[in-house]
Every structure is written in C-alpha cells, then in structure tokens.
PDB file of C-alpha atoms in Angstrom:
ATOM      1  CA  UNK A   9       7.832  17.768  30.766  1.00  0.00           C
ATOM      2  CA  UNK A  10      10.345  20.384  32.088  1.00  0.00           C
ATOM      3  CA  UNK A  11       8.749  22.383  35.657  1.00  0.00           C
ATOM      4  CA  UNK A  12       9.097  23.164  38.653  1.00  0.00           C
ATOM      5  CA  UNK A  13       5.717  22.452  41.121  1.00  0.00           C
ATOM      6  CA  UNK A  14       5.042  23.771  44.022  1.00  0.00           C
ATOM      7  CA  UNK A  15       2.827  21.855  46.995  1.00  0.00           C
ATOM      8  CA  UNK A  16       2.155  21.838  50.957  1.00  0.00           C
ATOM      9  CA  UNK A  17       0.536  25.465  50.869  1.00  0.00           C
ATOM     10  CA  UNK A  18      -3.245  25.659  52.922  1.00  0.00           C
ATOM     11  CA  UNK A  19      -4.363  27.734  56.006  1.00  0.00           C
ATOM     12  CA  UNK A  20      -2.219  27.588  59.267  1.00  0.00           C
ATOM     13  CA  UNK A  21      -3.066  29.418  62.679  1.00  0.00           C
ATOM     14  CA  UNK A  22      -0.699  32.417  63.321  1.00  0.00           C
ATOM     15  CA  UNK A  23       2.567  30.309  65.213  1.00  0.00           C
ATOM     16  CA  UNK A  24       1.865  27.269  63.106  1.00  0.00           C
ATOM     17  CA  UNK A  25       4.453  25.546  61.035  1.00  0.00           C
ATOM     18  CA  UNK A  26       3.803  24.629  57.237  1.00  0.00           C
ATOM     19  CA  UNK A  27       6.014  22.536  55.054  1.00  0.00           C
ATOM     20  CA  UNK A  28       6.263  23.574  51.272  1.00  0.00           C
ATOM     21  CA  UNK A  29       8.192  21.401  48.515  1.00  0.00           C
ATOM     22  CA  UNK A  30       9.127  22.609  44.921  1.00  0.00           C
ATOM     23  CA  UNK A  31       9.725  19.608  42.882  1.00  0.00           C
ATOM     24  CA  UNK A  32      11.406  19.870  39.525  1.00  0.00           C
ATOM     25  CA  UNK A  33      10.648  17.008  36.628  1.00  0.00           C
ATOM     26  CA  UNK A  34      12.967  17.149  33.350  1.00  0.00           C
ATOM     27  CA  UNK A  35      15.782  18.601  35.086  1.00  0.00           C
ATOM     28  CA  UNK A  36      18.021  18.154  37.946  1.00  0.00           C
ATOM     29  CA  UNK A  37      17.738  20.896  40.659  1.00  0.00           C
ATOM     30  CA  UNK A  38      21.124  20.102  42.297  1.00  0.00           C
ATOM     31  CA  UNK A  39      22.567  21.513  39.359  1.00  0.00           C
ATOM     32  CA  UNK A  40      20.695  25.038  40.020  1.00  0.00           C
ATOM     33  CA  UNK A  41      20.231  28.129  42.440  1.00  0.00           C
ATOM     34  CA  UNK A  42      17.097  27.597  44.185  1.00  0.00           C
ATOM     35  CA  UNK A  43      15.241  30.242  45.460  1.00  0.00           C
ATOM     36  CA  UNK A  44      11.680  30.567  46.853  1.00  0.00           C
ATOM     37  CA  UNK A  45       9.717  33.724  46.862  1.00  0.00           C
ATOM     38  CA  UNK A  46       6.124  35.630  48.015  1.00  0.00           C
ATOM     39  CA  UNK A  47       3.848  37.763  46.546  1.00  0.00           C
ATOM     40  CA  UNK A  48       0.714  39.446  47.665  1.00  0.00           C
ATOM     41  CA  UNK A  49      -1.744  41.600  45.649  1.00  0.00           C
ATOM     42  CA  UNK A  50      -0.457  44.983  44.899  1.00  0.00           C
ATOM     43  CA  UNK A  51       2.957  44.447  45.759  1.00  0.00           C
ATOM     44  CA  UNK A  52       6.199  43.394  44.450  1.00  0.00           C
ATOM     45  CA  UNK A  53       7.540  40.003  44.897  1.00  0.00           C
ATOM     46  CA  UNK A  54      10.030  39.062  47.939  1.00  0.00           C
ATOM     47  CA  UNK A  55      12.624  36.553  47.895  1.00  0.00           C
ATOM     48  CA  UNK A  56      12.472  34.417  51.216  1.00  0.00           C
ATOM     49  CA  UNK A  57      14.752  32.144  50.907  1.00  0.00           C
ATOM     50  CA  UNK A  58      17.460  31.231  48.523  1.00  0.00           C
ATOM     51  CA  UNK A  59      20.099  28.426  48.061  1.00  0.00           C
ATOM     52  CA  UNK A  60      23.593  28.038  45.891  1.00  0.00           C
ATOM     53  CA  UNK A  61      24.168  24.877  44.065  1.00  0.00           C
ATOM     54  CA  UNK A  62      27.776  25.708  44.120  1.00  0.00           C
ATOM     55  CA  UNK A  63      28.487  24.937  48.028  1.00  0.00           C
ATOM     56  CA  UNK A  64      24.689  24.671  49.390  1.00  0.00           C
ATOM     57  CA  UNK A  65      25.275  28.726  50.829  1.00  0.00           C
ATOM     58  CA  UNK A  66      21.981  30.029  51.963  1.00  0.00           C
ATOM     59  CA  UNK A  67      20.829  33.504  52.287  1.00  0.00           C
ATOM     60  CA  UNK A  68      17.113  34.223  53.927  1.00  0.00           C
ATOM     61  CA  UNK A  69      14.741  37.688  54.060  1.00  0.00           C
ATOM     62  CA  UNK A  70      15.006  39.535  57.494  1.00  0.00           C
ATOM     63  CA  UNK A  71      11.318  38.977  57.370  1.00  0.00           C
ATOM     64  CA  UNK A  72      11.423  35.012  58.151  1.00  0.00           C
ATOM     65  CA  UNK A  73      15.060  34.822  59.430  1.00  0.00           C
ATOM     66  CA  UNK A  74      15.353  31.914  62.464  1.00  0.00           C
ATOM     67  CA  UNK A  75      11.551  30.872  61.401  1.00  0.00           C
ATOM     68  CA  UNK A  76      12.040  29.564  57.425  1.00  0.00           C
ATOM     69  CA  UNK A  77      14.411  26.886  56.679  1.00  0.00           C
ATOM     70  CA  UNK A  78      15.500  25.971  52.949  1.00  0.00           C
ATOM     71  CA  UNK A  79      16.539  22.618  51.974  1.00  0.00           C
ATOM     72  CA  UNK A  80      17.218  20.490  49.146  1.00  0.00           C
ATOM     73  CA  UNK A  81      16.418  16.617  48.651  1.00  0.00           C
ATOM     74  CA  UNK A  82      18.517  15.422  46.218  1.00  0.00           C
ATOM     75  CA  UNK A  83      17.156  11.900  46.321  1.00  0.00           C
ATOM     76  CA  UNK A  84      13.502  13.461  45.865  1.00  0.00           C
ATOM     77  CA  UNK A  85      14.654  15.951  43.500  1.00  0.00           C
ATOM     78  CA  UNK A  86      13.167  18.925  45.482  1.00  0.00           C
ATOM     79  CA  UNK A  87      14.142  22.025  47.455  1.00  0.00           C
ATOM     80  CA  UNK A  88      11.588  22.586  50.991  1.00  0.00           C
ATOM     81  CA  UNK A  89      11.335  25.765  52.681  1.00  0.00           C
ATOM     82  CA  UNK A  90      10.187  24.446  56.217  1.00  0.00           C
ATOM     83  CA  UNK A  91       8.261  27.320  57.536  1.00  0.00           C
ATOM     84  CA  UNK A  92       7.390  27.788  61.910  1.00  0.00           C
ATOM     85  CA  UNK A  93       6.645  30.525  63.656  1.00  0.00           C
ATOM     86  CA  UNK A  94       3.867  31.594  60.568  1.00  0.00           C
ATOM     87  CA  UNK A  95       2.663  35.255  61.104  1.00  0.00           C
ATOM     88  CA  UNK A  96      -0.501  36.705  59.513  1.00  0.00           C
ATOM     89  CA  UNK A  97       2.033  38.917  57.666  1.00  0.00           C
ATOM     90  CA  UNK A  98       3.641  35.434  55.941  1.00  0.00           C
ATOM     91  CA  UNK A  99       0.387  35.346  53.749  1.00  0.00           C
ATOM     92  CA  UNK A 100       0.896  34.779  50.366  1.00  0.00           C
ATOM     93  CA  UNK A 101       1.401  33.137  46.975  1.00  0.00           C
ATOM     94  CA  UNK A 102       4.940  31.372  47.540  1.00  0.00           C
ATOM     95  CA  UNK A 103       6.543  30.385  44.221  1.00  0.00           C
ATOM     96  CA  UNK A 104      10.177  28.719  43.683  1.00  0.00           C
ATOM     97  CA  UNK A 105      12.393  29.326  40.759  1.00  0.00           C
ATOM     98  CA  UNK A 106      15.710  27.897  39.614  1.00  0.00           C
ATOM     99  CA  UNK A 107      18.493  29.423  37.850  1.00  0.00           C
ATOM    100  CA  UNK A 108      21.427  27.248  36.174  1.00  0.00           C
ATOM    101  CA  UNK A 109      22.984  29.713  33.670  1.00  0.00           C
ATOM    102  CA  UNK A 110      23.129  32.960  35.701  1.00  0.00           C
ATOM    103  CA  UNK A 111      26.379  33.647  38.016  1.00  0.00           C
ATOM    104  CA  UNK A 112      25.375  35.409  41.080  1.00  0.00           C
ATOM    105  CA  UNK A 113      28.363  36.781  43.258  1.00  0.00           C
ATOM    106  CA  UNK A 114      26.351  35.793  46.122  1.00  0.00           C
ATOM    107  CA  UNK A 115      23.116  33.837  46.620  1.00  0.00           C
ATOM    108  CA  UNK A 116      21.610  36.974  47.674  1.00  0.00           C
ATOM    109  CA  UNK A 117      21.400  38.766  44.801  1.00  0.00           C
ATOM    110  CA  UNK A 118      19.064  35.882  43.360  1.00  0.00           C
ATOM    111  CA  UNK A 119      16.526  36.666  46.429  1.00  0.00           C
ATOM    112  CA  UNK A 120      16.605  39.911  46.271  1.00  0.00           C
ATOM    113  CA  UNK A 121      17.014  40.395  42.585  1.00  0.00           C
ATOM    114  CA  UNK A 122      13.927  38.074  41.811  1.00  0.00           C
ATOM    115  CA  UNK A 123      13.818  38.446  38.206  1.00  0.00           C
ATOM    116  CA  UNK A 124      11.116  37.339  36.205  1.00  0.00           C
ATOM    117  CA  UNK A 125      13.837  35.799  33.386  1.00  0.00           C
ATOM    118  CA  UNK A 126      15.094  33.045  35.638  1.00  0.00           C
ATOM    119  CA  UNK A 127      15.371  29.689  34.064  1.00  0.00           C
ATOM    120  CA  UNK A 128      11.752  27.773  35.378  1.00  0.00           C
ATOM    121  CA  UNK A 129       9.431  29.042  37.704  1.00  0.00           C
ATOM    122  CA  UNK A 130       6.643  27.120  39.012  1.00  0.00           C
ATOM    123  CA  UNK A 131       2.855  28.249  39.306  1.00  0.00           C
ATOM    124  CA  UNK A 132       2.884  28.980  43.034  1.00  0.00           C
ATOM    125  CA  UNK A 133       0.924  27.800  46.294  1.00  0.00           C
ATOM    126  CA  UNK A 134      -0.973  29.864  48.403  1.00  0.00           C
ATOM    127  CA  UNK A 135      -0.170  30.271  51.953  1.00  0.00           C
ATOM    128  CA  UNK A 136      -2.520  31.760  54.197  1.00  0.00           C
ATOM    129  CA  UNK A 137      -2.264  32.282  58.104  1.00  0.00           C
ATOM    130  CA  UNK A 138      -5.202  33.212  60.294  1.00  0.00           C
ATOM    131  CA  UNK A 139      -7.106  32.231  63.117  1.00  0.00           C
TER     132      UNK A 139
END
C-alpha cells in the first residue's frame, strides 16, 4: 500500500523536545520534496519545515527556526522533524506530505504554498505542549 504515516506525536512540557517520523511504504521518499506541516482548529495550515530531494536544501517557518530540525533516513525510508524548545503555541496536528512531480523554484514555495494536491499526504499526529 502506497502512504505516508506519521508517528512520535503525544504531550510534551513547554521547552521539551519531541521527535516525529513520516514514513513512506510503496514509494521511495528520496526521490521527493518532503515537507511537514501544522494545523490547528480554525486556521489555515503552516508549513514548518520543508526539504528538496534535488540537493537536500532546507527551508523552515520563522515560527520554529533554530528549534525544528528536518531530516531524512534514507536507510529507514523516512523524513524526522526533530522538534526542542516546544512552545504552547507549537500545538497541533503535524502532517507530512511529499511531492515528486511538482518543480518548485525553491523549497519554500512547497512550505508555504501547502497545497492540498500534493502527491501523498499522511493522516497526521497530534502534538500537544502544556504543563
């Protein structure tokens, strides 16, 4: 079965770290930009974190720049967006998606653009931080 699956999402104390993996089955996510995003109810989705399969380029959200690392795993077949630093404001659903037939002039564009019509998107893991 072709998908993408998101894990490693739970409750974390604000300044916590959490680490969350999107694995893909049926495909090879090398061969795709990767991009991982948030959403909360009654607003519009974010793009967090974002990396090129061309030459591994990343691009990250002012929001969680110097606290979110992105990182693929080609031997596990995954990308992991390594997360410290986790505010209350960092709460949400956190969903990746990979896109192999779209050219983006920059990664960027695939954060910020965070289209719906991407190739696979996975169902999402929730991420909540409180004390």
């Amino acid at each position: 079965q072709v998908q993408l699956v998101e894990s490693g999402g739970g409750l974390v104390q604000p300044g916590g770290s959490l680490r969350l993996s999107c694995a893909a089955s049926g495909f090879t996510l090398d061969r795709y930009d990767v991009g991982w995003f948030r959403q909360v109810p009654g607003k519009g989705r974010e793009g967090v974190a974002c990396v090129s399969k061309s030459d591994g380029i990343t691009y990250y959200a002012d929001s969680v720049k110097g606290r979110f690392s992105i990182a693929r795993d080609s031997a596990k077949n995954t990308v992991d967006l390594q997360m410290n630093s986790l505010k209350p404001e960092d709460t949400a659903v956190y969903t990746c998606a990979a896109e192999g037939t779209h050219v983006f002039s920059t990664i960027q564009q695939m954060c910020v653009r965070a289209m719906n019509g991407y190739d696979y998107w996975g169902q999402g893991t929730q991420v909540t931080v409180a004390s």
